CSV table of C-alpha atoms and ligand atoms in Angstrom, one decimal:
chain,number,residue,atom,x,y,z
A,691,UNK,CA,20.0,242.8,94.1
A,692,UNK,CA,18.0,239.7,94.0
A,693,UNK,CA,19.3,236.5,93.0
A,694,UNK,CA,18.0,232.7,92.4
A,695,UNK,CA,20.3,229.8,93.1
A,696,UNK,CA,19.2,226.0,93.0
A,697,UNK,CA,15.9,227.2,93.5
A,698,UNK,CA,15.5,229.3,96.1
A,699,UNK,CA,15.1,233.2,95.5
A,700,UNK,CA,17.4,234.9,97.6
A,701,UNK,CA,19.5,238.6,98.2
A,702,UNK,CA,22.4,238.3,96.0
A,703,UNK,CA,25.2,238.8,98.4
A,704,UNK,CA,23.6,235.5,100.2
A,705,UNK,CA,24.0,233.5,97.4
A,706,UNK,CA,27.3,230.8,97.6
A,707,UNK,CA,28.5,227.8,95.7
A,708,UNK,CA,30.8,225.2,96.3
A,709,UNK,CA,34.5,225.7,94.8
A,710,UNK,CA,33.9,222.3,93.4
A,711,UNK,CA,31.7,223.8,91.1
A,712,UNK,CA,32.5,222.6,87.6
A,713,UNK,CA,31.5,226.2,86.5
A,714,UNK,CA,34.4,227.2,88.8
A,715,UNK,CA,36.8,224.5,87.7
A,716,UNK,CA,36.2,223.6,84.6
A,717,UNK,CA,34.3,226.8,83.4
A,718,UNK,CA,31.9,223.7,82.4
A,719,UNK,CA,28.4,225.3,82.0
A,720,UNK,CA,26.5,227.8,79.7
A,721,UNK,CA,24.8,231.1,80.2
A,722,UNK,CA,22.4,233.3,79.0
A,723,UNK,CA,21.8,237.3,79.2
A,724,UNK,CA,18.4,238.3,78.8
A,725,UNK,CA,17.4,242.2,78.6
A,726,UNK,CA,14.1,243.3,80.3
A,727,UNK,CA,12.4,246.4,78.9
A,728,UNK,CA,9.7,247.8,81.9
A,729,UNK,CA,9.7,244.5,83.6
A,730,UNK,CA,9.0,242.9,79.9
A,731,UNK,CA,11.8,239.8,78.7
A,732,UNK,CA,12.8,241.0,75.1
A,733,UNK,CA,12.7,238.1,72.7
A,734,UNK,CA,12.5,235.5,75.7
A,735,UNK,CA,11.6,232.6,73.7
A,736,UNK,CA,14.3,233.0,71.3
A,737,UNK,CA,16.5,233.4,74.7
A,738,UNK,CA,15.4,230.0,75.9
A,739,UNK,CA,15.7,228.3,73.0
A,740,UNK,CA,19.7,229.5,72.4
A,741,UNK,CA,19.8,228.4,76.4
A,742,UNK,CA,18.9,224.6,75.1
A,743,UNK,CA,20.8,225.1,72.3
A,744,UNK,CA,23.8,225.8,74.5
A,745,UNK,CA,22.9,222.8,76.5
A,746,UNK,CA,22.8,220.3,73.9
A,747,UNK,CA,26.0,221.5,72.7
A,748,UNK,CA,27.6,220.6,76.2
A,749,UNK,CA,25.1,217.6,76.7
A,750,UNK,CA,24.1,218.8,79.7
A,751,UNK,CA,20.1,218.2,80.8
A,752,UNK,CA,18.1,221.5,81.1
A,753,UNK,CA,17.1,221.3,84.3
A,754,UNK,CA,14.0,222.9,83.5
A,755,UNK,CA,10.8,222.7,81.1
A,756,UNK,CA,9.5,225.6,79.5
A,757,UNK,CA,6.8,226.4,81.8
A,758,UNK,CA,9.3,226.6,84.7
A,759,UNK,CA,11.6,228.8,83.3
A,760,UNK,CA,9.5,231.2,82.6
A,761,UNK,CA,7.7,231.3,85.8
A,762,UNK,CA,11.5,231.6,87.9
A,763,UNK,CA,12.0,234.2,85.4
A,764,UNK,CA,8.9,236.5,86.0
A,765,UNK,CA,9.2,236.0,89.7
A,766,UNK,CA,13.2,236.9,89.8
A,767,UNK,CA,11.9,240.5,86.9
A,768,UNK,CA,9.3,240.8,89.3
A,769,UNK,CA,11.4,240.6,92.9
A,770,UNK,CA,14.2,243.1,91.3
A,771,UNK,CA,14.0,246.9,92.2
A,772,UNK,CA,14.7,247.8,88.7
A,773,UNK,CA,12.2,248.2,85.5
A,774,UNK,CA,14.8,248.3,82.6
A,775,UNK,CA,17.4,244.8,83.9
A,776,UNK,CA,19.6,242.7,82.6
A,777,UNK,CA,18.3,239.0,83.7
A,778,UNK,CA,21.7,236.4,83.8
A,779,UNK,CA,20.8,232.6,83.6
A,780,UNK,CA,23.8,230.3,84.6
A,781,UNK,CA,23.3,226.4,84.2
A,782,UNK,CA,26.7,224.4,85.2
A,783,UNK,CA,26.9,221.0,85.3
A,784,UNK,CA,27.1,221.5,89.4
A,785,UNK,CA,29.7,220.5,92.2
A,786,UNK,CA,31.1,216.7,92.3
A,787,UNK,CA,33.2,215.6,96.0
A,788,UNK,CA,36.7,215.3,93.7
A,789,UNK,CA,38.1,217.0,89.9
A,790,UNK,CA,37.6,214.9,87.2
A,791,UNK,CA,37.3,216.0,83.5
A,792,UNK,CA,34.8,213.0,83.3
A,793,UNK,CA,31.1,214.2,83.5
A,794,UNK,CA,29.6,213.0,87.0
A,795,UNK,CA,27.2,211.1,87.9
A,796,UNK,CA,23.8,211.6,89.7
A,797,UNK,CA,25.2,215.0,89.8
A,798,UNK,CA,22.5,218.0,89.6
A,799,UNK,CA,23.2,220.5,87.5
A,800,UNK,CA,24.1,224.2,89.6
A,801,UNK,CA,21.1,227.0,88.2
A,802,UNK,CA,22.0,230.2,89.6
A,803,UNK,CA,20.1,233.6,87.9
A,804,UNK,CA,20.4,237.4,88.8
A,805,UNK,CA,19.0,240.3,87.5
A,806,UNK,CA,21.4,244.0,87.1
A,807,UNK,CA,20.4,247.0,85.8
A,808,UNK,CA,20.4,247.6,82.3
A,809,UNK,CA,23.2,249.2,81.3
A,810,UNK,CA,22.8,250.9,77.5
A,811,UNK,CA,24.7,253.3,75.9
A,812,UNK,CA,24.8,256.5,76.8
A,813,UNK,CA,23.0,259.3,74.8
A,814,UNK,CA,26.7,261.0,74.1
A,815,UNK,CA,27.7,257.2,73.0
A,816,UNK,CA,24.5,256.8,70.8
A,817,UNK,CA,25.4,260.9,69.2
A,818,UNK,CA,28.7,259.9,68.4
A,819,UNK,CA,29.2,256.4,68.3
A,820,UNK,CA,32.2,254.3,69.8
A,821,UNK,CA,35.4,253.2,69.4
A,822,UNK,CA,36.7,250.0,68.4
A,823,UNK,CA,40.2,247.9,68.1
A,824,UNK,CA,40.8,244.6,65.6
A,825,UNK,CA,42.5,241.6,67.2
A,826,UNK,CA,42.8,238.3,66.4
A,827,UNK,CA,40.0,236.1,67.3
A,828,UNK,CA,42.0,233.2,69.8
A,829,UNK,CA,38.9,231.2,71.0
A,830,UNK,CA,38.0,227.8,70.2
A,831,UNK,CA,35.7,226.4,67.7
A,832,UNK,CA,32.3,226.6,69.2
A,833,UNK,CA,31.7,230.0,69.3
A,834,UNK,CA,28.6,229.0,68.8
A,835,UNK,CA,27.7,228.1,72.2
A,836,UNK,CA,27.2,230.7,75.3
A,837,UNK,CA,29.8,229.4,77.1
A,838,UNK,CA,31.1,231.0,80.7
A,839,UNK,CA,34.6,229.6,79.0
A,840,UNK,CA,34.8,233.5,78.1
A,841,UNK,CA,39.2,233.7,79.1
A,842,UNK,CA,39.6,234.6,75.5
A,843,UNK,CA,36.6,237.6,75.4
A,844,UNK,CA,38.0,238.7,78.4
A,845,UNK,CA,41.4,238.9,77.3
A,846,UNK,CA,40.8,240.3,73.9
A,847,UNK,CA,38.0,243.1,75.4
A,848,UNK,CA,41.0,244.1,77.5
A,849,UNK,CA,43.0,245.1,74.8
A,850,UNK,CA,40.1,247.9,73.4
A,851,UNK,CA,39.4,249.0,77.3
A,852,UNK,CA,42.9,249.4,77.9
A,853,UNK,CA,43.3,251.8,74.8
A,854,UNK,CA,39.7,253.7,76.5
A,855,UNK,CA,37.7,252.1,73.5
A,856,UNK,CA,33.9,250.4,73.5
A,857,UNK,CA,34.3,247.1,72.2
A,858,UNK,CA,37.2,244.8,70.1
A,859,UNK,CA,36.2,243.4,67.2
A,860,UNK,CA,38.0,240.3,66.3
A,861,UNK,CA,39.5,238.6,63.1
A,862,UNK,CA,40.4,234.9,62.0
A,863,UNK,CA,42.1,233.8,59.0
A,864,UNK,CA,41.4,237.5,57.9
A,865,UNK,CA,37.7,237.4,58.0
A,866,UNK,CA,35.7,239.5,60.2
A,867,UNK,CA,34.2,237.0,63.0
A,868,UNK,CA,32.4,239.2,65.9
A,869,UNK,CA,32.9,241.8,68.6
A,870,UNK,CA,34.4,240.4,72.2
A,871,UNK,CA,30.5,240.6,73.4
A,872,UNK,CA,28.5,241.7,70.4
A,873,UNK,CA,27.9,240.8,66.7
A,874,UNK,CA,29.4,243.2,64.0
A,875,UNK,CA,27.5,244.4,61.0
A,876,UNK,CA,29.1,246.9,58.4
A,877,UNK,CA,27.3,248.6,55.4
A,878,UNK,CA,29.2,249.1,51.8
A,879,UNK,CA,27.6,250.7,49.1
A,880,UNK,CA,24.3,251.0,50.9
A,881,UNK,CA,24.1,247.2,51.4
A,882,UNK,CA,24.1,245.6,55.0
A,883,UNK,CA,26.6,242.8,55.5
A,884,UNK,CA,27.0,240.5,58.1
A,885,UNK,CA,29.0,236.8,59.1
A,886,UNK,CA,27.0,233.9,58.8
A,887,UNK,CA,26.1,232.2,61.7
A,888,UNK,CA,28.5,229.4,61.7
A,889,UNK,CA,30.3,228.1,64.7
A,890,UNK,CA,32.6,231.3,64.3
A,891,UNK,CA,30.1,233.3,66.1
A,892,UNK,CA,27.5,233.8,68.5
A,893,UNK,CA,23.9,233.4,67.2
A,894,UNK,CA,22.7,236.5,68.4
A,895,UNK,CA,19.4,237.4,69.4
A,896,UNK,CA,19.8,241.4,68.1
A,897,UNK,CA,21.3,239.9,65.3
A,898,UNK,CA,18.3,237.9,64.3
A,899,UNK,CA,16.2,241.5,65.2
A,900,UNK,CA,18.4,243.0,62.7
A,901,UNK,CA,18.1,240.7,59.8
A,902,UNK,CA,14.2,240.7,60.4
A,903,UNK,CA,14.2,244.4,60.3
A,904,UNK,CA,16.1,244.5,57.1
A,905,UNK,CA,13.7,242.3,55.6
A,906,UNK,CA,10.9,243.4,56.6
A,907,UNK,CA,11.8,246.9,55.4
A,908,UNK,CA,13.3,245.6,52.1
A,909,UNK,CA,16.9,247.0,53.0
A,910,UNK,CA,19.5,245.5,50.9
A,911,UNK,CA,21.3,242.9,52.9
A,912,UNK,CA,23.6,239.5,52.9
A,913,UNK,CA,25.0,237.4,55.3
A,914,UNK,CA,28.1,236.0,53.9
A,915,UNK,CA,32.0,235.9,55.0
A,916,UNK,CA,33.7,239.3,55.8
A,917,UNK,CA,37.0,240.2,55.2
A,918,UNK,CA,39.8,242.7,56.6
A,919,UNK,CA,39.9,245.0,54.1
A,920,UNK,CA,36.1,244.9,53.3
A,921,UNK,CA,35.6,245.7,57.0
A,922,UNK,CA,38.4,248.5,57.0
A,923,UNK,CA,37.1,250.0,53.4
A,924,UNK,CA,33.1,249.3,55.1
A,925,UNK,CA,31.3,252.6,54.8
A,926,UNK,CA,29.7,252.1,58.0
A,927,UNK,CA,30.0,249.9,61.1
A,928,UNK,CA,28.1,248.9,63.9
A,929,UNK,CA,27.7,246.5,66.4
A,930,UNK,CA,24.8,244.5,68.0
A,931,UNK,CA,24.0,242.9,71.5
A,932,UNK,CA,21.3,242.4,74.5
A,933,UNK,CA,22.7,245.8,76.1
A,934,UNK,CA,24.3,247.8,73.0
A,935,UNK,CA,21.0,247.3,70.7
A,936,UNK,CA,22.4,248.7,67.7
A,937,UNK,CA,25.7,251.2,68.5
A,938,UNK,CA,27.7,252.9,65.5
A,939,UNK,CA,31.4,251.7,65.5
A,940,UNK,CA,32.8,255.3,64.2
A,941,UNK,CA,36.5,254.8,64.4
A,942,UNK,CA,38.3,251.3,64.1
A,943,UNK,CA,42.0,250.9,65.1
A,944,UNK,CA,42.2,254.5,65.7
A,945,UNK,CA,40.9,255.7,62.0
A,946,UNK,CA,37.3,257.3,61.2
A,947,UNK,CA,35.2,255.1,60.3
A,948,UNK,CA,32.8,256.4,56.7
A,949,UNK,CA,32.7,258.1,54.2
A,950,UNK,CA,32.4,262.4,53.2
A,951,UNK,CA,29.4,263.6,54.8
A,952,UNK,CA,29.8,261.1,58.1
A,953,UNK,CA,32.8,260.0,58.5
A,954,UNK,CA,33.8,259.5,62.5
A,955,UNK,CA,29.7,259.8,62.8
A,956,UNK,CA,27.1,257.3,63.2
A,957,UNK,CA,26.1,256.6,58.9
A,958,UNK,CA,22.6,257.0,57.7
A,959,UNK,CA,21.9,253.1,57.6
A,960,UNK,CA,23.0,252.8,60.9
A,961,UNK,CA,21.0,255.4,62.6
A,962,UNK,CA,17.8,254.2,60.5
A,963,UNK,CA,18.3,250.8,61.4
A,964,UNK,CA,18.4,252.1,64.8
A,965,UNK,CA,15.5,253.8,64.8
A,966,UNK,CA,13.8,250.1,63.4
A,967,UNK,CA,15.0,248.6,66.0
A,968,UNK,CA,13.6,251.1,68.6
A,969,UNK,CA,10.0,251.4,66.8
A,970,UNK,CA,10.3,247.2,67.2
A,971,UNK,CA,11.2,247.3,70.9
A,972,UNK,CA,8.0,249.9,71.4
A,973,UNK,CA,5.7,248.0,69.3
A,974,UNK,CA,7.0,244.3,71.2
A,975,UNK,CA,6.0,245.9,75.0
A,976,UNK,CA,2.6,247.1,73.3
A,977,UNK,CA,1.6,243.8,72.1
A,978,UNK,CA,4.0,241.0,74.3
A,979,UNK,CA,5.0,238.0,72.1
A,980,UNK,CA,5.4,239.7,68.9
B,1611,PDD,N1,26.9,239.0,75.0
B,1611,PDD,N2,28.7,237.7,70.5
B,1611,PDD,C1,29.2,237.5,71.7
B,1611,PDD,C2,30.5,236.9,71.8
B,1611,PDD,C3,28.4,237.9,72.8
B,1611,PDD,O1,28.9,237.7,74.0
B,1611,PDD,C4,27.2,238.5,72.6
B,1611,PDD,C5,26.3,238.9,73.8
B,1611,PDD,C6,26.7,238.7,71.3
B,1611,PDD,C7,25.3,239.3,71.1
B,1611,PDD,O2,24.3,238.5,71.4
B,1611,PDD,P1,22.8,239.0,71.8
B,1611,PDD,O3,22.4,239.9,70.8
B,1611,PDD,O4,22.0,237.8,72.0
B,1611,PDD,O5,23.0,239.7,73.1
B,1611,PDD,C8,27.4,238.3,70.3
B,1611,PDD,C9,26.1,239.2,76.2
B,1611,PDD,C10,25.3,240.4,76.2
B,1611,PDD,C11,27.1,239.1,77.4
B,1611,PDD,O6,27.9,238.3,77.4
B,1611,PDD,O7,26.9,239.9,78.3
């Protein structure tokens, strides 16, 4: 696998940083996962622009303009063996001589980049649709930022693998927040509901796909708080990311998720607003940038 780190492209297994890494220390930096559809970035600007996003939120300088990033980018889609990949961007604020909390100074930021195969769902996942566990949501209040501070997802996306299941979907103050590494959506009465994008929760990219698609097909929808028992009484739930696209949550905490006529199946909104979302994808890689 191909890699890029501080700006050389390089084979993966050649690439090494410094322990003193503040990414390795401090888990002080931000990331980014971009998917590639046949060598194409999916939504790359709107990828970027979260990236900066993340950046500001940490005050750390993008190393990069525009221009640049997209150029490392297109080289690393192009150098990897893979059509369908899932690009990683890394941006820490780089390795100082001793550990102190205190930002450095004249200290460049670390840019490191791979790019893995795509890994989606797989067509039995996509017939049936996965399980899910609740927890509570224990990470700190800027969710909002991509942070590689991600103790807390790891923990809590433990708890669902342990028990065999897809993804854990988490809970604070008894509102639904977001899955360990994807955005939740349910559907109640033929209305689509989702969190607002607050500092609870990850802006995500599929997310925004979503809420376009729903407009732009004049689906019932609104964004507003969640909570428990709406998303245990939901009629239909599924979950959103870079890799999952849109993936039917069919049982939660061990109970079907629906109602007669699908219940422990993917819904009806769900699989339309899959469909959407794949008709979107085809149309994107037809006409690049729309
Ligand atoms: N995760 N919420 C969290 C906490 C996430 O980690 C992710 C994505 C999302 C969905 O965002 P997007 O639609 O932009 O992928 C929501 C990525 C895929 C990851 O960490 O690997």
């Amino acid at each position: 696998m191909r890699a890029y780190l501080d700006g050389h492209f390089l084979p993966l297994h050649e690439a090494r940083i410094s322990p003193m890494d503040r990414g390795f220390l401090y888990a002080d930096g931000v990331y980014e996962v971009i998917p590639v559809y046949s060598r194409f970035p999916f939504r790359l600007e709107e990828h970027l622009r979260r990236l900066q996003n993340s950046l500001d939120g940490i005050r750390l300088a993008n190393p990069h303009s525009l221009e640049e990033w997209h150029s490392k980018i297109l080289q690393l889609i192009a150098e990897t063996e893979f059509d369908d990949q899932a690009l990683y961007i890394q941006i820490t604020r780089g390795a100082d001589t001793r550990r102190d909390a205190c930002f450095p100074e004249n200290v460049p930021q670390t840019v490191f980049m791979f790019s893995a195969p795509l890994v989606a769902p797989t067509p039995e996942q996509r017939e049936s649709g996965v399980r899910a566990l609740t927890a509570p949501d224990i990470r700190w209040l800027r969710c909002d930022l991509k942070s590689v501070s991600l103790l807390a997802n790891v923990l809590t996306r433990q708890l669902s693998a342990d028990a065999g299941a897809t993804e854990t979907i988490m809970l604070r103050d008894g509102f639904l927040t977001e899955g360990s590494a994807s955005n939740v959506f349910i559907v109640k009465d033929g209305v689509i509901l989702s969190p607002p994008k607050d500092h609870l929760i990850l802006p995500g990219i599929t997310y925004d796909v979503v809420l376009e698609l729903a407009e732009k097909h004049e689906a019932a929808h609104e964004v507003r708080r969640i909570g428990e028992a709406e998303l245990r009484a939901a009629d239909e739930i599924w979950i959103t990311s870079s890799s999952k696209e849109v993936l039917a949550i069919t049982a939660l905490d061990n109970t079907p998720v629906g109602k007669d006529g699908w219940r422990g199946r993917p819904g009806p909104v769900t699989c339309q607003m899959y469909a959407w979302f794949c008709e979107f994808k085809e149309q994107v890689m037809r006409r690049p940038g729309a």
